[in-house]
Coordinates of C-alpha atoms in Angstrom, one line a residue:
X1 CA -10.5 3.4 9.6
X2 CA -9.0 6.4 7.4
X3 CA -10.2 4.8 4.1
X4 CA -13.6 7.0 4.3
X5 CA -11.8 10.3 4.9
X6 CA -9.7 9.1 1.7
X7 CA -13.3 8.2 -0.5
X8 CA -14.5 11.2 0.4
X9 CA -11.7 13.2 -1.1
X10 CA -11.4 11.0 -4.3
X11 CA -14.9 11.7 -5.0
X12 CA -14.6 15.3 -4.7
X13 CA -11.4 15.2 -6.7
X14 CA -12.9 12.7 -9.6
X15 CA -16.3 15.6 -9.4
X16 CA -14.3 18.2 -10.9
X17 CA -14.7 18.3 -15.1
X18 CA -10.8 19.3 -15.3
X19 CA -10.1 15.9 -13.1
X20 CA -7.4 14.5 -14.9
X21 CA -8.0 10.6 -14.4
X22 CA -11.3 11.4 -16.1
X23 CA -10.5 10.0 -19.3
X24 CA -8.9 7.2 -18.2
X25 CA -12.0 6.0 -15.8
X26 CA -14.2 6.9 -18.7
X27 CA -12.4 4.4 -20.3
X28 CA -12.3 1.8 -17.8
X29 CA -15.8 1.9 -17.2
X30 CA -16.9 1.9 -20.8
X31 CA -14.8 -1.2 -21.3
X32 CA -17.1 -2.5 -19.2
X33 CA -14.1 -5.5 -18.3
X34 CA -13.4 -4.7 -14.2
X35 CA -15.8 -5.5 -11.6
X36 CA -16.9 -2.2 -9.9
X37 CA -15.0 -3.1 -6.9
X38 CA -12.0 -3.5 -9.0
X39 CA -12.9 0.0 -10.7
X40 CA -13.2 1.6 -7.0
X41 CA -9.6 0.6 -6.2
X42 CA -8.8 2.2 -9.5
X43 CA -10.1 5.2 -8.9
X44 CA -8.4 5.9 -5.2
X45 CA -5.1 4.2 -6.9
X46 CA -4.9 7.0 -9.4
X47 CA -6.3 9.4 -7.0
X48 CA -2.7 8.8 -4.5
X49 CA -0.9 8.7 -7.5
X50 CA -1.6 11.7 -9.2
X51 CA -3.3 14.2 -6.9
X52 CA -1.7 13.2 -3.6
X53 CA 1.8 12.4 -5.9
X54 CA 2.5 9.3 -4.2
X55 CA 3.4 10.4 -0.9
X56 CA 3.6 8.2 2.5
X57 CA -0.1 9.0 4.5
X58 CA 1.5 10.0 7.5
X59 CA 2.6 12.6 5.6
X60 CA -0.6 13.0 3.3
X61 CA -2.8 13.3 7.2
X62 CA 0.0 16.0 8.4
X63 CA 0.2 18.0 5.5
X64 CA -4.0 18.1 6.2
X65 CA -4.5 16.9 2.2
X66 CA -8.0 15.2 3.3
X67 CA -9.3 18.0 6.0
X68 CA -12.3 19.5 5.1
X69 CA -12.5 22.3 7.8
X70 CA -12.0 26.4 6.4
X71 CA -10.9 28.8 8.3
X72 CA -14.3 30.1 8.7
X73 CA -15.4 26.8 10.0
X74 CA -12.3 26.7 13.0
X75 CA -13.7 30.0 13.6
X76 CA -17.2 29.2 14.6
X77 CA -16.3 25.8 16.4
X78 CA -16.6 26.5 20.2
X79 CA -12.9 26.3 21.0
X80 CA -10.9 28.4 23.6
X81 CA -8.3 31.1 21.8
X82 CA -5.2 28.6 22.5
X83 CA -6.9 25.5 20.5
X84 CA -7.8 27.9 17.6
X85 CA -4.8 28.6 17.0
X86 CA -3.5 25.5 17.0
X87 CA -6.0 24.3 14.6
X88 CA -5.1 27.1 12.3
X89 CA -1.7 26.8 12.6
X90 CA -1.4 22.6 12.3
X91 CA -3.3 20.5 9.5
X92 CA -2.4 17.4 11.3
X93 CA -5.0 18.7 14.3
X94 CA -7.6 18.9 12.6
X95 CA -6.7 15.6 10.7
X96 CA -6.9 14.0 13.3
X97 CA -9.7 16.0 14.6
X98 CA -11.8 15.0 11.5
X99 CA -10.8 11.5 11.8
X100 CA -12.2 11.6 15.6
X101 CA -15.7 12.9 14.2
X102 CA -16.7 10.4 12.0
X103 CA -19.3 9.1 12.6
X104 CA -20.5 5.3 13.7
X105 CA -23.5 3.0 12.1
X106 CA -25.6 4.8 15.2
X107 CA -24.5 8.6 13.8
X108 CA -22.0 9.2 17.1
X109 CA -18.4 9.9 16.9
X110 CA -16.6 6.8 16.1
X111 CA -14.0 8.6 18.7
X112 CA -15.6 11.5 20.7
X113 CA -13.1 11.3 24.2
X114 CA -10.4 11.8 21.6
X115 CA -12.6 14.5 19.7
X116 CA -12.6 16.0 22.6
X117 CA -9.3 16.3 23.9
X118 CA -8.1 17.5 20.7
X119 CA -10.2 20.1 21.0
X120 CA -9.8 20.9 24.3
X121 CA -5.8 20.3 24.5
X122 CA -4.6 20.4 21.7
X123 CA -1.4 22.1 23.2
X124 CA 0.1 19.7 24.3
X125 CA -0.7 16.7 21.9
X126 CA 2.6 16.0 19.3
X127 CA 0.4 15.7 16.1
X128 CA 3.2 14.8 13.5
X129 CA 4.2 12.2 16.0
X130 CA 1.2 10.2 15.9
X131 CA 0.1 10.2 12.5
X132 CA 4.2 8.9 12.2
X133 CA 3.1 6.1 14.4
X134 CA -0.8 5.1 13.0
X135 CA 1.5 4.6 9.9
X136 CA 4.3 2.8 11.2
X137 CA 7.0 4.9 11.1
X138 CA 7.6 4.5 7.3
X139 CA 9.1 7.2 5.2
X140 CA 7.7 5.5 1.6
X141 CA 4.0 5.2 -0.1
X142 CA 2.3 1.8 1.7
X143 CA -1.4 1.6 1.0
X144 CA -3.8 -1.6 1.3
X145 CA -6.7 -2.4 -0.9
X146 CA -9.0 -4.0 1.2
X147 CA -11.6 -6.3 -1.3
X148 CA -13.2 -9.4 -0.4
X149 CA -12.4 -13.2 -1.7
X150 CA -13.6 -13.5 -5.5
X151 CA -13.6 -9.8 -6.1
X152 CA -10.2 -10.4 -8.6
X153 CA -7.2 -9.0 -6.3
X154 CA -5.0 -10.7 -8.6
X155 CA -6.3 -9.3 -11.7
X156 CA -6.1 -5.9 -10.0
X157 CA -2.6 -5.9 -9.6
X158 CA -2.2 -6.6 -13.1
X159 CA -4.2 -4.0 -13.7
X160 CA -2.0 -1.1 -11.0
X161 CA 0.8 -2.7 -12.8
X162 CA -0.1 -1.7 -16.2
X163 CA -1.1 2.0 -15.0
X164 CA 2.2 2.7 -13.6
X165 CA 4.1 1.4 -16.6
X166 CA 1.6 3.8 -18.8
X167 CA 2.1 7.0 -17.0
X168 CA 6.0 5.9 -16.6
X169 CA 6.4 5.9 -20.3
X170 CA 4.8 9.5 -20.6
X171 CA 7.1 10.4 -17.4
X172 CA 9.8 8.2 -17.1
X173 CA 11.4 10.8 -14.8
X174 CA 8.3 10.6 -12.3
X175 CA 8.8 9.1 -9.2
X176 CA 5.5 8.8 -8.6
X177 CA 5.1 5.6 -11.3
X178 CA 7.2 2.3 -10.6
X179 CA 9.3 1.3 -13.6
X180 CA 9.7 -2.3 -12.3
X181 CA 7.6 -4.8 -9.6
X182 CA 7.8 -7.9 -7.4
X183 CA 5.2 -9.5 -6.4
X184 CA 5.3 -11.3 -2.9
X185 CA 3.3 -13.8 -0.9
X186 CA 3.2 -14.4 2.7
X187 CA 5.7 -16.8 4.7
X188 CA 3.7 -20.3 4.8
X189 CA 1.7 -19.5 1.7
X190 CA 3.5 -21.2 -1.1
X191 CA 1.5 -23.7 -3.0
X192 CA -1.4 -23.1 -3.2
X193 CA -1.3 -18.7 -4.5
X194 CA 2.1 -18.5 -6.0
X195 CA 1.1 -20.6 -9.3
X196 CA -2.0 -18.7 -9.4
X197 CA -0.2 -15.0 -9.6
X198 CA 0.9 -16.3 -13.4
X199 CA -2.5 -15.1 -14.0
X200 CA -1.6 -11.7 -14.0
X201 CA 0.1 -12.7 -17.1
X202 CA -3.0 -13.4 -18.8
X203 CA -4.3 -10.1 -18.3
X204 CA -5.5 -8.2 -20.9
X205 CA -3.8 -4.3 -20.6
X206 CA -6.3 -2.8 -22.9
X207 CA -9.1 -3.3 -20.3
X208 CA -7.5 -0.5 -18.7
X209 CA -5.5 1.7 -20.9
X210 CA -6.1 2.3 -24.8
X211 CA -4.1 0.7 -27.4
X212 CA -1.9 1.0 -29.2
X213 CA -0.4 2.0 -25.9
X214 CA -1.7 -1.5 -24.4
X215 CA -0.2 -4.3 -26.5
X216 CA 3.0 -2.6 -26.8
X217 CA 3.6 -2.9 -22.8
X218 CA 2.1 -5.8 -23.0
X219 CA 5.2 -6.9 -25.0
X220 CA 7.5 -5.2 -23.3
X221 CA 6.9 -7.1 -19.7
X222 CA 9.4 -9.8 -18.7
X223 CA 7.8 -12.1 -16.5
X224 CA 10.5 -13.9 -13.8
X225 CA 9.3 -16.8 -11.4
X226 CA 11.3 -16.5 -8.1
X227 CA 10.4 -20.0 -7.0
X228 CA 13.4 -22.5 -7.3
X229 CA 14.5 -23.8 -3.7
X230 CA 17.0 -21.7 -2.1
X231 CA 20.1 -22.4 -2.9
X232 CA 23.3 -22.8 0.4
X233 CA 24.7 -20.4 1.7
X234 CA 27.8 -18.7 0.4
X235 CA 26.7 -19.7 -3.1
X236 CA 27.7 -17.4 -6.1
X237 CA 25.1 -16.2 -8.5
X238 CA 25.9 -18.7 -11.0
X239 CA 24.5 -21.2 -8.4
X240 CA 21.6 -19.5 -7.4
X241 CA 18.7 -19.6 -10.0
X242 CA 16.8 -17.3 -8.4
X243 CA 19.5 -14.7 -8.3
X244 CA 20.6 -15.6 -12.1
X245 CA 16.4 -15.0 -12.7
X246 CA 17.2 -11.4 -11.9
X247 CA 20.8 -11.2 -13.4
X248 CA 20.0 -11.7 -16.7
X249 CA 18.2 -8.3 -17.0
X250 CA 21.0 -6.2 -16.7
X251 CA 22.2 -4.1 -16.2
X252 CA 19.6 -3.2 -14.0
X253 CA 19.7 1.0 -13.5
X254 CA 17.9 0.8 -17.3
X255 CA 15.1 -1.7 -16.0
X256 CA 11.7 -1.2 -17.5
X257 CA 8.9 -3.7 -17.6
X258 CA 9.9 -6.9 -14.9
X259 CA 7.7 -8.2 -13.2
X260 CA 8.9 -11.0 -10.8
X261 CA 7.0 -13.1 -8.0
X262 CA 8.6 -14.5 -4.9
X263 CA 7.3 -16.2 -1.6
X264 CA 8.2 -12.7 0.9
X265 CA 10.9 -15.9 3.6
X266 CA 13.3 -16.0 0.1
X267 CA 14.2 -12.2 1.1
X268 CA 13.9 -12.6 5.2
X269 CA 17.1 -14.6 5.9
X270 CA 19.6 -15.6 7.9
X271 CA 21.5 -11.5 8.6
X272 CA 18.6 -9.9 10.4
X273 CA 18.8 -10.1 14.1
X274 CA 17.2 -8.9 16.9
X275 CA 19.8 -6.2 18.7
X276 CA 20.0 -5.1 22.1
X277 CA 17.1 -3.0 21.7
X278 CA 15.1 -6.0 20.9
X279 CA 14.1 -4.2 17.4
X280 CA 15.6 -6.4 13.8
X281 CA 18.2 -4.9 12.1
X282 CA 20.7 -5.7 9.2
X283 CA 24.4 -6.5 10.2
X284 CA 25.5 -2.8 10.1
X285 CA 29.1 -3.6 10.1
X286 CA 28.5 -5.9 6.9
X287 CA 29.9 -4.8 3.6
X288 CA 27.5 -5.1 0.0
X289 CA 29.3 -8.0 -0.3
X290 CA 28.8 -9.7 2.8
X291 CA 25.4 -9.1 2.4
X292 CA 24.8 -10.2 -1.0
X293 CA 26.7 -13.9 0.2
X294 CA 24.5 -13.6 2.9
X295 CA 21.4 -13.7 1.1
X296 CA 21.6 -12.4 -2.7
X297 CA 17.7 -12.5 -3.6
X298 CA 17.2 -9.8 -1.4
X299 CA 20.7 -7.7 -2.5
X300 CA 19.8 -7.8 -6.1
X301 CA 16.0 -7.3 -5.6
X302 CA 17.2 -4.1 -3.4
X303 CA 18.8 -2.8 -6.6
X304 CA 16.0 -2.9 -8.6
X305 CA 15.1 0.5 -10.3
X306 CA 12.0 2.2 -9.3
X307 CA 10.7 -0.5 -7.4
X308 CA 7.0 -1.3 -6.4
X309 CA 6.2 -4.0 -4.3
X310 CA 2.8 -5.9 -4.6
X311 CA 2.1 -8.3 -1.0
X312 CA -0.7 -10.3 -1.7
X313 CA -2.9 -11.2 1.8
X314 CA -1.0 -9.0 3.1
X315 CA -3.1 -9.5 6.7
X316 CA -0.8 -12.9 6.9
X317 CA 2.1 -10.3 8.0
X318 CA 0.5 -7.7 9.8
X319 CA -0.3 -7.9 13.7
X320 CA -0.8 -5.2 16.1
X321 CA 2.3 -6.5 17.8
X322 CA 5.4 -7.5 14.8
X323 CA 5.6 -10.9 15.0
X324 CA 8.8 -11.9 13.3
X325 CA 7.9 -12.2 10.0
X326 CA 6.4 -9.1 10.3
X327 CA 9.4 -6.9 11.8
X328 CA 12.0 -8.9 9.4
X329 CA 9.9 -7.9 6.5
X330 CA 9.3 -4.3 7.5
X331 CA 13.4 -4.0 8.1
X332 CA 14.2 -5.6 4.5
X333 CA 11.1 -2.9 2.7
X334 CA 12.5 -0.2 5.1
X335 CA 16.1 -0.6 3.9
X336 CA 15.1 -1.2 0.0
X337 CA 13.6 2.5 0.6
X338 CA 16.7 3.7 2.2
X339 CA 18.8 3.1 -0.8
X340 CA 16.2 4.8 -3.1
X341 CA 14.7 2.0 -4.7
X342 CA 11.0 1.5 -3.3
X343 CA 8.3 3.6 -5.2
X344 CA 5.1 2.0 -3.6
X345 CA 4.6 -1.0 -1.4
X346 CA 1.4 -2.7 -2.1
X347 CA -0.9 -4.9 0.4
X348 CA -4.0 -6.8 -0.9
X349 CA -6.5 -8.2 1.6
X350 CA -10.2 -9.7 2.1
X351 CA -9.9 -9.6 5.7
X352 CA -7.7 -6.7 6.6
X353 CA -7.3 -7.2 10.5
X354 CA -5.0 -7.0 12.7
X355 CA -5.1 -10.7 15.7
X356 CA -5.7 -7.6 18.3
X357 CA -6.2 -3.6 18.8
X358 CA -3.2 -1.9 18.8
X359 CA -2.9 1.4 20.7
X360 CA -1.2 4.9 19.6
X361 CA -1.1 7.3 23.0
X362 CA -2.4 10.6 22.3
X363 CA -2.7 12.2 25.2
X364 CA -2.3 10.4 29.5
X365 CA -6.0 9.4 29.0
X366 CA -6.7 8.9 25.2
X367 CA -5.0 6.8 22.5
X368 CA -6.1 5.7 18.3
X369 CA -7.3 2.0 18.9
X370 CA -8.4 -0.3 16.1
X371 CA -8.3 -3.6 14.9
X372 CA -7.9 -2.3 11.4
X373 CA -5.1 -2.1 9.0
X374 CA -4.7 1.8 9.3
X375 CA -3.2 2.0 5.9
X376 CA -5.9 1.0 4.3
X377 CA -7.0 3.6 1.3
X378 CA -9.8 1.1 -0.4
X379 CA -12.5 -1.1 1.1
X380 CA -14.9 -2.5 -0.8
X381 CA -17.7 -4.6 1.5
X382 CA -18.4 -7.9 1.5
X383 CA -22.1 -7.4 1.5
X384 CA -21.5 -5.2 -1.8
X385 CA -20.5 -8.4 -3.8
X386 CA -23.4 -10.3 -2.7
X387 CA -25.8 -10.5 -6.1
X388 CA -22.5 -9.1 -7.6
X389 CA -19.4 -10.9 -8.1
X390 CA -20.4 -12.9 -5.0
X391 CA -22.9 -15.9 -5.2
X392 CA -26.1 -15.4 -2.9
X393 CA -26.1 -17.9 -0.3
X394 CA -28.7 -20.5 -0.3
X395 CA -30.0 -21.6 3.5
X396 CA -31.2 -24.8 3.7
X397 CA -32.5 -26.6 6.2
X398 CA -32.2 -29.8 7.3
X399 CA -34.6 -32.3 9.3

């Protein structure tokens, strides 16, 4: 939905001779070890991290970061005096207009009625609120990368990990770059996916960053598979092997280079219930000690500094309506973010679609509706992978 707008601005940024990411992109392309789908995702990742300063998508759109219309362009549009003033004063209004004006495969605006509504009655639209709702109301960077099956999402995760650490070493106080990483597998995907994520350990960082930095960072990485069976309620640290795997790296405030892997359900446990408003929340009256007893692992993860969460097969916890698992996971991440420990949330999926259209009202008669996850920042179509890294299907007719 919005990834085309982001990609266009990304390409413009990369076209500048002084783009700070160009030397690294050139190195990766010359190295020739990453697939074109992975390189394309890395370009978007560096654009969001460096040029966009790792800001939440809602903030970037409200600021007009991806807008292309100038004030001269607005002066030449057929607008009322009120609408022209709103367009010039509100980058968010221009952002929603430019989105609605994107062309479909037939060359028509993808949301012509919305485009006209934004032009005709922008003074009646709360653009900031709309973008907050479009991007799930989160106040942290939450980006989804869509690559088809076979493109190498696991190695892309590894590349992102090493790229963050590479820049974090150079700028340790820059909040855009993570120091530690939690790879999460959605509930219900236990035995088939977690073992495959061990391939992150086999990734050669010299594919994306030059030596000697690559080898140095590989030596610094600490891998922990948090795959032990959940311990009984009210266990203490010594009885919970998953908590112990993190605790051995204390003091956590100084931790750098931890890559831990767990199943999402291990951090979606019993002290998250629905309140009277139907929304999930923690027992707010609980002290930190009570939270630790109820879910030591969740509590311990929340203390990891500069943490980036990488969520594999993110579509399994995405829905147009908040499912219990999605809402609980979002509640947990929101709590971690409120504690200041979250750097970025990254989702990976080959099928980033909702089970049904989600609608966000814009006016009394118009809304934004899509079956795609709105926070997709990079999209590589399946068709471009066929004959590339995917085999060409062979059609066999049977008599």
